[in-house]
mmCIF file of C-alpha atoms and ligand atoms in Angstrom:
data_model
loop_
_atom_site.group_PDB
_atom_site.id
_atom_site.type_symbol
_atom_site.label_atom_id
_atom_site.label_comp_id
_atom_site.label_asym_id
_atom_site.label_seq_id
_atom_site.Cartn_x
_atom_site.Cartn_y
_atom_site.Cartn_z
ATOM 1 C CA UNK A 1 65.049 10.530 59.711
ATOM 2 C CA UNK A 2 63.363 13.687 58.382
ATOM 3 C CA UNK A 3 61.091 15.084 61.064
ATOM 4 C CA UNK A 4 58.302 17.548 60.216
ATOM 5 C CA UNK A 5 59.899 20.820 61.347
ATOM 6 C CA UNK A 6 58.771 23.764 59.157
ATOM 7 C CA UNK A 7 59.427 27.274 60.501
ATOM 8 C CA UNK A 8 55.858 28.340 59.650
ATOM 9 C CA UNK A 9 52.790 26.162 59.164
ATOM 10 C CA UNK A 10 49.100 26.697 58.387
ATOM 11 C CA UNK A 11 46.576 24.730 60.409
ATOM 12 C CA UNK A 12 42.795 25.137 60.216
ATOM 13 C CA UNK A 13 43.098 28.581 58.642
ATOM 14 C CA UNK A 14 45.618 30.004 61.149
ATOM 15 C CA UNK A 15 49.313 30.663 60.541
ATOM 16 C CA UNK A 16 51.701 29.365 63.207
ATOM 17 C CA UNK A 17 55.423 29.931 63.848
ATOM 18 C CA UNK A 18 57.963 27.942 65.845
ATOM 19 C CA UNK A 19 57.969 28.641 69.591
ATOM 20 C CA UNK A 20 60.039 25.717 70.961
ATOM 21 C CA UNK A 21 62.449 24.053 68.555
ATOM 22 C CA UNK A 22 63.061 20.341 68.162
ATOM 23 C CA UNK A 23 66.479 20.721 69.873
ATOM 24 C CA UNK A 24 65.053 22.698 72.827
ATOM 25 C CA UNK A 25 62.324 20.119 73.355
ATOM 26 C CA UNK A 26 64.643 17.120 73.059
ATOM 27 C CA UNK A 27 67.218 18.650 75.469
ATOM 28 C CA UNK A 28 64.540 19.248 78.084
ATOM 29 C CA UNK A 29 62.821 15.873 77.641
ATOM 30 C CA UNK A 30 66.196 14.131 77.926
ATOM 31 C CA UNK A 31 66.893 15.961 81.224
ATOM 32 C CA UNK A 32 63.512 14.933 82.635
ATOM 33 C CA UNK A 33 64.139 11.333 81.524
ATOM 34 C CA UNK A 34 67.533 11.317 83.229
ATOM 35 C CA UNK A 35 66.065 12.761 86.429
ATOM 36 C CA UNK A 36 63.260 10.183 86.461
ATOM 37 C CA UNK A 37 65.844 7.406 85.886
ATOM 38 C CA UNK A 38 67.739 8.587 88.972
ATOM 39 C CA UNK A 39 64.694 9.255 91.134
ATOM 40 C CA UNK A 40 62.977 5.923 90.302
ATOM 41 C CA UNK A 41 66.030 3.658 89.775
ATOM 42 C CA UNK A 42 64.747 0.898 92.104
ATOM 43 C CA UNK A 43 60.993 1.474 91.770
ATOM 44 C CA UNK A 44 59.933 -0.066 88.423
ATOM 45 C CA UNK A 45 57.502 2.768 87.661
ATOM 46 C CA UNK A 46 54.497 2.614 85.379
ATOM 47 C CA UNK A 47 53.988 5.622 83.113
ATOM 48 C CA UNK A 48 50.391 6.532 82.404
ATOM 49 C CA UNK A 49 49.991 8.714 79.356
ATOM 50 C CA UNK A 50 46.928 10.895 78.924
ATOM 51 C CA UNK A 51 45.673 10.519 75.369
ATOM 52 C CA UNK A 52 45.700 11.966 72.892
ATOM 53 C CA UNK A 53 48.072 14.860 73.476
ATOM 54 C CA UNK A 54 50.821 13.150 75.493
ATOM 55 C CA UNK A 55 51.635 10.355 73.061
ATOM 56 C CA UNK A 56 54.664 11.972 71.411
ATOM 57 C CA UNK A 57 56.113 13.450 74.618
ATOM 58 C CA UNK A 58 55.679 10.136 76.418
ATOM 59 C CA UNK A 59 57.266 8.122 73.623
ATOM 60 C CA UNK A 60 60.318 10.413 73.620
ATOM 61 C CA UNK A 61 60.456 10.627 77.425
ATOM 62 C CA UNK A 62 60.405 6.840 77.890
ATOM 63 C CA UNK A 63 63.317 6.426 75.502
ATOM 64 C CA UNK A 64 65.402 8.709 77.743
ATOM 65 C CA UNK A 65 64.501 6.608 80.812
ATOM 66 C CA UNK A 66 67.160 3.950 81.391
ATOM 67 C CA UNK A 67 65.517 1.813 84.085
ATOM 68 C CA UNK A 68 62.887 -0.956 83.897
ATOM 69 C CA UNK A 69 59.441 0.602 83.503
ATOM 70 C CA UNK A 70 56.002 0.004 82.006
ATOM 71 C CA UNK A 71 53.396 2.078 80.193
ATOM 72 C CA UNK A 72 49.630 2.324 79.975
ATOM 73 C CA UNK A 73 47.217 4.961 78.685
ATOM 74 C CA UNK A 74 43.967 6.623 79.557
ATOM 75 C CA UNK A 75 42.004 9.093 77.540
ATOM 76 C CA UNK A 76 40.321 12.321 78.558
ATOM 77 C CA UNK A 77 38.867 15.198 76.668
ATOM 78 C CA UNK A 78 38.320 18.701 77.972
ATOM 79 C CA UNK A 79 38.959 20.940 74.935
ATOM 80 C CA UNK A 80 36.835 19.317 72.243
ATOM 81 C CA UNK A 81 37.842 21.020 68.998
ATOM 82 C CA UNK A 82 38.102 24.471 70.536
ATOM 83 C CA UNK A 83 41.137 26.563 71.500
ATOM 84 C CA UNK A 84 39.996 27.029 75.105
ATOM 85 C CA UNK A 85 39.145 24.472 77.751
ATOM 86 C CA UNK A 86 35.454 23.533 77.912
ATOM 87 C CA UNK A 87 35.666 23.385 81.714
ATOM 88 C CA UNK A 88 34.443 19.792 81.753
ATOM 89 C CA UNK A 89 36.483 16.599 81.799
ATOM 90 C CA UNK A 90 35.153 13.587 79.906
ATOM 91 C CA UNK A 91 36.743 10.187 80.516
ATOM 92 C CA UNK A 92 36.936 8.286 77.235
ATOM 93 C CA UNK A 93 39.253 5.347 78.095
ATOM 94 C CA UNK A 94 40.347 3.741 81.386
ATOM 95 C CA UNK A 95 43.766 2.228 82.120
ATOM 96 C CA UNK A 96 44.035 -1.570 81.949
ATOM 97 C CA UNK A 97 46.867 -1.984 84.487
ATOM 98 C CA UNK A 98 46.308 -2.649 88.188
ATOM 99 C CA UNK A 99 48.186 0.248 89.822
ATOM 100 C CA UNK A 100 47.600 -0.705 93.472
ATOM 101 C CA UNK A 101 50.989 -0.558 95.208
ATOM 102 C CA UNK A 102 52.735 0.676 92.033
ATOM 103 C CA UNK A 103 54.835 3.781 91.498
ATOM 104 C CA UNK A 104 52.746 5.703 88.971
ATOM 105 C CA UNK A 105 54.064 8.524 86.782
ATOM 106 C CA UNK A 106 51.201 10.423 85.163
ATOM 107 C CA UNK A 107 52.226 12.125 81.920
ATOM 108 C CA UNK A 108 50.428 15.085 80.336
ATOM 109 C CA UNK A 109 51.397 17.215 77.355
ATOM 110 C CA UNK A 110 49.993 20.402 78.930
ATOM 111 C CA UNK A 111 48.459 21.666 82.146
ATOM 112 C CA UNK A 112 46.273 24.687 81.446
ATOM 113 C CA UNK A 113 43.464 25.306 83.960
ATOM 114 C CA UNK A 114 44.656 22.222 85.878
ATOM 115 C CA UNK A 115 41.199 20.651 85.787
ATOM 116 C CA UNK A 116 42.313 17.486 83.951
ATOM 117 C CA UNK A 117 45.352 16.916 86.171
ATOM 118 C CA UNK A 118 43.320 17.476 89.352
ATOM 119 C CA UNK A 119 40.642 15.055 88.109
ATOM 120 C CA UNK A 120 43.272 12.428 87.250
ATOM 121 C CA UNK A 121 45.232 12.710 90.488
ATOM 122 C CA UNK A 122 42.043 12.310 92.513
ATOM 123 C CA UNK A 123 40.907 9.376 90.351
ATOM 124 C CA UNK A 124 44.235 7.489 90.393
ATOM 125 C CA UNK A 125 44.710 7.984 94.149
ATOM 126 C CA UNK A 126 41.509 6.005 94.679
ATOM 127 C CA UNK A 127 43.367 2.941 93.243
ATOM 128 C CA UNK A 128 45.972 3.194 96.043
ATOM 129 C CA UNK A 129 49.260 3.483 94.120
ATOM 130 C CA UNK A 130 52.467 3.336 96.226
ATOM 131 C CA UNK A 131 53.282 6.799 94.863
ATOM 132 C CA UNK A 132 51.823 9.155 92.302
ATOM 133 C CA UNK A 133 54.080 11.542 90.399
ATOM 134 C CA UNK A 134 52.962 14.042 87.782
ATOM 135 C CA UNK A 135 54.825 15.186 84.681
ATOM 136 C CA UNK A 136 53.758 17.779 82.155
ATOM 137 C CA UNK A 137 55.769 18.965 79.180
ATOM 138 C CA UNK A 138 54.083 22.390 79.289
ATOM 139 C CA UNK A 139 52.514 24.354 82.114
ATOM 140 C CA UNK A 140 50.473 27.512 81.554
ATOM 141 C CA UNK A 141 50.940 28.549 85.160
ATOM 142 C CA UNK A 142 49.083 31.884 84.750
ATOM 143 C CA UNK A 143 45.987 29.979 83.626
ATOM 144 C CA UNK A 144 46.001 27.331 86.340
ATOM 145 C CA UNK A 145 42.992 27.695 88.625
ATOM 146 C CA UNK A 146 43.112 24.320 90.358
ATOM 147 C CA UNK A 147 45.652 23.448 93.010
ATOM 148 C CA UNK A 148 47.605 20.652 91.321
ATOM 149 C CA UNK A 149 50.843 18.963 92.271
ATOM 150 C CA UNK A 150 53.298 19.041 89.318
ATOM 151 C CA UNK A 151 56.526 17.178 90.026
ATOM 152 C CA UNK A 152 58.339 17.537 86.694
ATOM 153 C CA UNK A 153 57.624 20.339 84.213
ATOM 154 C CA UNK A 154 59.289 20.772 80.830
ATOM 155 C CA UNK A 155 58.497 24.424 80.102
ATOM 156 C CA UNK A 156 56.434 27.058 81.911
ATOM 157 C CA UNK A 157 54.748 29.061 79.157
ATOM 158 C CA UNK A 158 52.504 32.135 78.978
ATOM 159 C CA UNK A 159 48.862 31.883 78.036
ATOM 160 C CA UNK A 160 49.335 31.163 74.322
ATOM 161 C CA UNK A 161 47.595 28.618 72.126
ATOM 162 C CA UNK A 162 50.223 25.977 71.338
ATOM 163 C CA UNK A 163 50.338 23.422 68.541
ATOM 164 C CA UNK A 164 52.565 20.474 67.588
ATOM 165 C CA UNK A 165 54.526 17.690 69.302
ATOM 166 C CA UNK A 166 51.269 15.946 70.148
ATOM 167 C CA UNK A 167 49.192 19.088 70.708
ATOM 168 C CA UNK A 168 46.423 19.704 68.177
ATOM 169 C CA UNK A 169 44.164 22.350 66.723
ATOM 170 C CA UNK A 170 40.861 20.596 65.925
ATOM 171 C CA UNK A 171 42.797 17.294 65.821
ATOM 172 C CA UNK A 172 45.398 18.496 63.285
ATOM 173 C CA UNK A 173 49.046 19.370 63.811
ATOM 174 C CA UNK A 174 49.997 16.661 66.325
ATOM 175 C CA UNK A 175 52.641 15.337 63.887
ATOM 176 C CA UNK A 176 54.700 18.548 63.972
ATOM 177 C CA UNK A 177 58.025 17.806 65.711
ATOM 178 C CA UNK A 178 58.270 21.294 67.269
ATOM 179 C CA UNK A 179 55.866 23.478 69.277
ATOM 180 C CA UNK A 180 54.204 26.392 67.486
ATOM 181 C CA UNK A 181 52.208 29.505 68.388
ATOM 182 C CA UNK A 182 49.916 31.669 66.269
ATOM 183 C CA UNK A 183 51.944 34.055 64.110
ATOM 184 C CA UNK A 184 50.208 37.371 64.807
ATOM 185 C CA UNK A 185 50.925 40.105 62.274
ATOM 186 C CA UNK A 186 52.016 43.475 63.716
ATOM 187 C CA UNK A 187 49.298 45.932 62.552
ATOM 188 C CA UNK A 188 50.404 48.684 60.094
ATOM 189 C CA UNK A 189 50.247 52.246 61.459
HETATM 190 C C1 PRP B 1 44.386 18.849 76.777
HETATM 191 C C2 PRP B 1 45.639 18.322 77.463
HETATM 192 C C3 PRP B 1 45.196 18.092 78.870
HETATM 193 C C4 PRP B 1 44.140 19.165 79.077
HETATM 194 C C5 PRP B 1 44.751 20.319 79.831
HETATM 195 O O1 PRP B 1 43.616 17.768 76.345
HETATM 196 O O2 PRP B 1 46.122 17.156 76.854
HETATM 197 O O3 PRP B 1 44.630 16.809 79.062
HETATM 198 O O4 PRP B 1 43.714 19.584 77.786
HETATM 199 O O5 PRP B 1 43.794 21.321 80.067
HETATM 200 P P1 PRP B 1 43.293 21.683 81.545
HETATM 201 O O6 PRP B 1 44.518 21.857 82.402
HETATM 202 O O7 PRP B 1 42.569 22.991 81.322
HETATM 203 O O8 PRP B 1 42.390 20.599 82.020
HETATM 204 P P2 PRP B 1 42.461 17.885 75.248
HETATM 205 O O9 PRP B 1 41.130 17.928 75.915
HETATM 206 O O10 PRP B 1 42.775 18.993 74.299
HETATM 207 O O11 PRP B 1 42.530 16.492 74.514
HETATM 208 P P3 PRP B 1 43.707 15.875 73.648
HETATM 209 O O12 PRP B 1 44.813 15.521 74.610
HETATM 210 O O13 PRP B 1 43.101 14.683 73.023
HETATM 211 O O14 PRP B 1 44.160 16.908 72.636
#
């Protein structure tokens, strides 16, 4: 299968370069999947993916999980089409599953300010799951202003705008199989 893995890519007028390669991402996602398989081997967890950004990470992650499990999705929006968080969480789709008494694994592509994850943890706890575990592929820990519990993290990254592997820039670029950052030119002296 030919995945979409250019070294450089243009998206909405900006040039991006590879930051995390396909191999680096897959190695890390596989390790998280193996750890979740061990940690939840007798718990029949339900993964809840936060749309849109988590859909690729979650689909890879689940295929590295070798125990019985289920999946459902909810949808939030905090960024709109901008590169920085709007500071407001909008709930666009609820989960369908009844999670009372279930072992829930909440899956995000990125935790930035932490607002979305905090909102979701508080919301899902109100449905009385047996346990609530959080996973994020990326964590911009320097940017995080809200006190959020993150149980599994793929990569801690600096405060850079990231694109690809589910993450978008004005809805484009989610189909890139690697993670990209803006390719800043070094100014001439
Ligand atoms: C992104 C991401 C998280 C949130 C993280 O979603 O998927 O849900 O922002 O930011 P925070 O920690 O500052 O709350 P976005 O609103 O871009 O929607 P999308 O997943 O549809 O791209």
